[in-house]
PDB file of C-alpha atoms in Angstrom:
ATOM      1  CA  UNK A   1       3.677 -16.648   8.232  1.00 66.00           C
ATOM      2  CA  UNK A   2       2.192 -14.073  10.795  1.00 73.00           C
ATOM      3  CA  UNK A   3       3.426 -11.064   9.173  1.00 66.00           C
ATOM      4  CA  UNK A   4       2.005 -12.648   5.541  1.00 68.00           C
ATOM      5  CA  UNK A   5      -1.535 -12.978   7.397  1.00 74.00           C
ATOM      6  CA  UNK A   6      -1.503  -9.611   8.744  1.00 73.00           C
ATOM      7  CA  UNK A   7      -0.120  -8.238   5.615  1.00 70.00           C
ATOM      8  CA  UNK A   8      -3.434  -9.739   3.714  1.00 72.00           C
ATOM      9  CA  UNK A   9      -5.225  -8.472   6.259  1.00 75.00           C
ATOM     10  CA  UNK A  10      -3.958  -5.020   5.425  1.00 70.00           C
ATOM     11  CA  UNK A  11      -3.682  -5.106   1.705  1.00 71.00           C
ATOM     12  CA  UNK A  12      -7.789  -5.781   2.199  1.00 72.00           C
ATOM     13  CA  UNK A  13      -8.389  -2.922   4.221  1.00 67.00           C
ATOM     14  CA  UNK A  14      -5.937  -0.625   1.844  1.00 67.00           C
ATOM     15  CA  UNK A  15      -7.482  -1.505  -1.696  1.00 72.00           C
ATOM     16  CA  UNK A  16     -11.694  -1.608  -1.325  1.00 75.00           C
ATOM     17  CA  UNK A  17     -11.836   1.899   0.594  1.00 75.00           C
ATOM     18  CA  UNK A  18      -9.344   3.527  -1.648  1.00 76.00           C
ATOM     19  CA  UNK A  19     -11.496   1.601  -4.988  1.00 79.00           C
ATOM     20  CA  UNK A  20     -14.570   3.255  -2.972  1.00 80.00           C
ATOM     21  CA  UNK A  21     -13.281   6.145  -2.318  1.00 80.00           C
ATOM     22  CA  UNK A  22     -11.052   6.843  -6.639  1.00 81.00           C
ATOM     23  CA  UNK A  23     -15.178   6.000  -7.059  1.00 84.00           C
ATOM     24  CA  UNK A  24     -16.806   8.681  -5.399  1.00 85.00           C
ATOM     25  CA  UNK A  25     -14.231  11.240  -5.908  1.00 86.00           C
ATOM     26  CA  UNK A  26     -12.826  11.158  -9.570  1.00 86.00           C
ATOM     27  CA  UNK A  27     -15.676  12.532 -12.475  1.00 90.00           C
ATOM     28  CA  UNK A  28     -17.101   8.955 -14.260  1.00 88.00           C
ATOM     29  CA  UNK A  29     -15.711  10.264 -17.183  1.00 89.00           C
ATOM     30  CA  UNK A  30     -11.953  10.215 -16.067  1.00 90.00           C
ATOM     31  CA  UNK A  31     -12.652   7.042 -13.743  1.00 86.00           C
ATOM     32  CA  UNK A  32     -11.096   4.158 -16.542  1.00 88.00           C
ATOM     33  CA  UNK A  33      -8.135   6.548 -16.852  1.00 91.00           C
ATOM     34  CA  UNK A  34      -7.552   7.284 -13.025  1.00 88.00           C
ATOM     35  CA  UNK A  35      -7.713   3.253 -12.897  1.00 86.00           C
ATOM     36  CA  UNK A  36      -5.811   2.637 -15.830  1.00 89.00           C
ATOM     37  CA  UNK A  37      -2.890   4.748 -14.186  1.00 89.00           C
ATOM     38  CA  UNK A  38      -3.185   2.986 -10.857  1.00 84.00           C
ATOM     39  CA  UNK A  39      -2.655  -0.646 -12.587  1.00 85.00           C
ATOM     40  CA  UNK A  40       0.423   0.884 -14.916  1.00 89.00           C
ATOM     41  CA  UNK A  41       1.866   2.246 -11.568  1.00 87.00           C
ATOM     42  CA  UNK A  42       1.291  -0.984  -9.979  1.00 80.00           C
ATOM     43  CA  UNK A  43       2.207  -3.170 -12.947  1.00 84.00           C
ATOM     44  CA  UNK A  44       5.528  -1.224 -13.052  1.00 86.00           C
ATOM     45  CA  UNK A  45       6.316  -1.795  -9.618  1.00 84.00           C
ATOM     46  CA  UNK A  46       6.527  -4.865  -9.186  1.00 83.00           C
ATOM     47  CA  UNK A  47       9.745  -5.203 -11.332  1.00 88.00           C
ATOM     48  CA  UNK A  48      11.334  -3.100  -8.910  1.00 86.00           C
ATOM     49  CA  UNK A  49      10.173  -4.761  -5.846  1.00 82.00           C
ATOM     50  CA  UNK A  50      11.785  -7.756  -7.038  1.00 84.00           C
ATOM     51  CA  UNK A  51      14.498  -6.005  -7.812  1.00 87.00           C
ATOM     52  CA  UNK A  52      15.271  -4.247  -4.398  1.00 84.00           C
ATOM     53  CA  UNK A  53      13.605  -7.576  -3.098  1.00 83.00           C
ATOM     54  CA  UNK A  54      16.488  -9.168  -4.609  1.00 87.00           C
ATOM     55  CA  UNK A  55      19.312  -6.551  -3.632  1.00 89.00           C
ATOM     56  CA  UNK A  56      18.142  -6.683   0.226  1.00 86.00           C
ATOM     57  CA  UNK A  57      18.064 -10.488   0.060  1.00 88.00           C
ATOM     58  CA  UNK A  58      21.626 -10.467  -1.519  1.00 92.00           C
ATOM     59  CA  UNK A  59      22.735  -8.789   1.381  1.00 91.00           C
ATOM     60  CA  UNK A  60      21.094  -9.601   4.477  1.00 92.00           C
ATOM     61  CA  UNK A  61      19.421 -12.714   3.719  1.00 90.00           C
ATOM     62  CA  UNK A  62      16.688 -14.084   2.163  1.00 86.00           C
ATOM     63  CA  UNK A  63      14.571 -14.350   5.251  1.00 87.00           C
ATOM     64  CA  UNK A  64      15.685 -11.156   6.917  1.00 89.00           C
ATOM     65  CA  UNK A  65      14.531  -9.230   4.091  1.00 86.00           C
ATOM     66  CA  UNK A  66      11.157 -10.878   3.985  1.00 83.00           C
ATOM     67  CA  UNK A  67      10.353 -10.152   7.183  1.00 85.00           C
ATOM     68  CA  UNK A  68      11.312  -6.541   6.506  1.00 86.00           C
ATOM     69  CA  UNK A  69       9.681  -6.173   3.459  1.00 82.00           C
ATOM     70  CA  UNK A  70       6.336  -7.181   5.030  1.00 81.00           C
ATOM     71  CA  UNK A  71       7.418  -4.747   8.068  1.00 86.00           C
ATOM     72  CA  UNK A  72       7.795  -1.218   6.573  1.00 84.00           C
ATOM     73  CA  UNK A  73       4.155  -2.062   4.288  1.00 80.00           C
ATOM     74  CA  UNK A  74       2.515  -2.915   7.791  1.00 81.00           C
ATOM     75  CA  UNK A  75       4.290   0.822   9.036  1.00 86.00           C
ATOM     76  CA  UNK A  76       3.006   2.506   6.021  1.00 81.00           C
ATOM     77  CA  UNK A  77      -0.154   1.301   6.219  1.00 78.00           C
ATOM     78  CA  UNK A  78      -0.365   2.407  10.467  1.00 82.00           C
ATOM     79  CA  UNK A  79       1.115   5.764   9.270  1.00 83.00           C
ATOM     80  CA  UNK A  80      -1.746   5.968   6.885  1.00 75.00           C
ATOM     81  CA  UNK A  81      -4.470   5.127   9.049  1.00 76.00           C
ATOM     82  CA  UNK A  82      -2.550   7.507  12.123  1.00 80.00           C
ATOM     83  CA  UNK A  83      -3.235  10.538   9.329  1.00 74.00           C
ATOM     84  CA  UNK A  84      -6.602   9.602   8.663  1.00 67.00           C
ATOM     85  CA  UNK A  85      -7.918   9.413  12.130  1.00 67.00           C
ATOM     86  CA  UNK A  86      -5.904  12.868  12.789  1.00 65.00           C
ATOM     87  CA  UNK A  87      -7.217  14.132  10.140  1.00 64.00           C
ATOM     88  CA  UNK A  88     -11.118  12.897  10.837  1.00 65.00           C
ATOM     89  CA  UNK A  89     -10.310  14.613  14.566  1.00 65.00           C
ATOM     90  CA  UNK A  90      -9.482  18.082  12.388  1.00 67.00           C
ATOM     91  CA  UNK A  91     -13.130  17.527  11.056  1.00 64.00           C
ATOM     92  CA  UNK A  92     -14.553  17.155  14.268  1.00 58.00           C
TER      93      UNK A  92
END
């Protein structure tokens, strides 16, 4: 239940700044399709997260792949922010 209140946490922190920032970057004119692409991508994969979700489960447990599930999106998302900040220092 921690990792699922972190992982909100997260998924909060991920989506509004990279809305804000599609916003800012991408012409007005091409904004609905930039969007539009973003929820096809999404839409599509969630089929196959369930379906690896499914195939990890299978094999190591329902539980076990849960928890490691929510652990490599928490590692992506510190990778993520560990580029940014390097990247901000570049600026600098």
């Amino acid at each position: 239940m921690a990792l699922e209140l972190v992982l909100g946490f997260i998924t909060i922190l991920i989506n509004v700044p990279m809305t804000s920032y599609f916003q800012s970057v991408v012409p007005v004119g091409y904004q609905g399709h930039v969007f539009a692409l973003l929820s096809f991508i999404s839409g599509f994969s969630i089929p196959l997260g369930v379906t690896y979700s499914g195939f990890l489960a299978s094999k190591i447990g329902a539980d076990w792949a849960y928890i490691m599930n929510n652990i490599c999106v928490i590692l992506i998302v510190l990778l993520v922010f560990s580029r940014q900040s390097v990247n901000e220092r570049k600026k600098i």
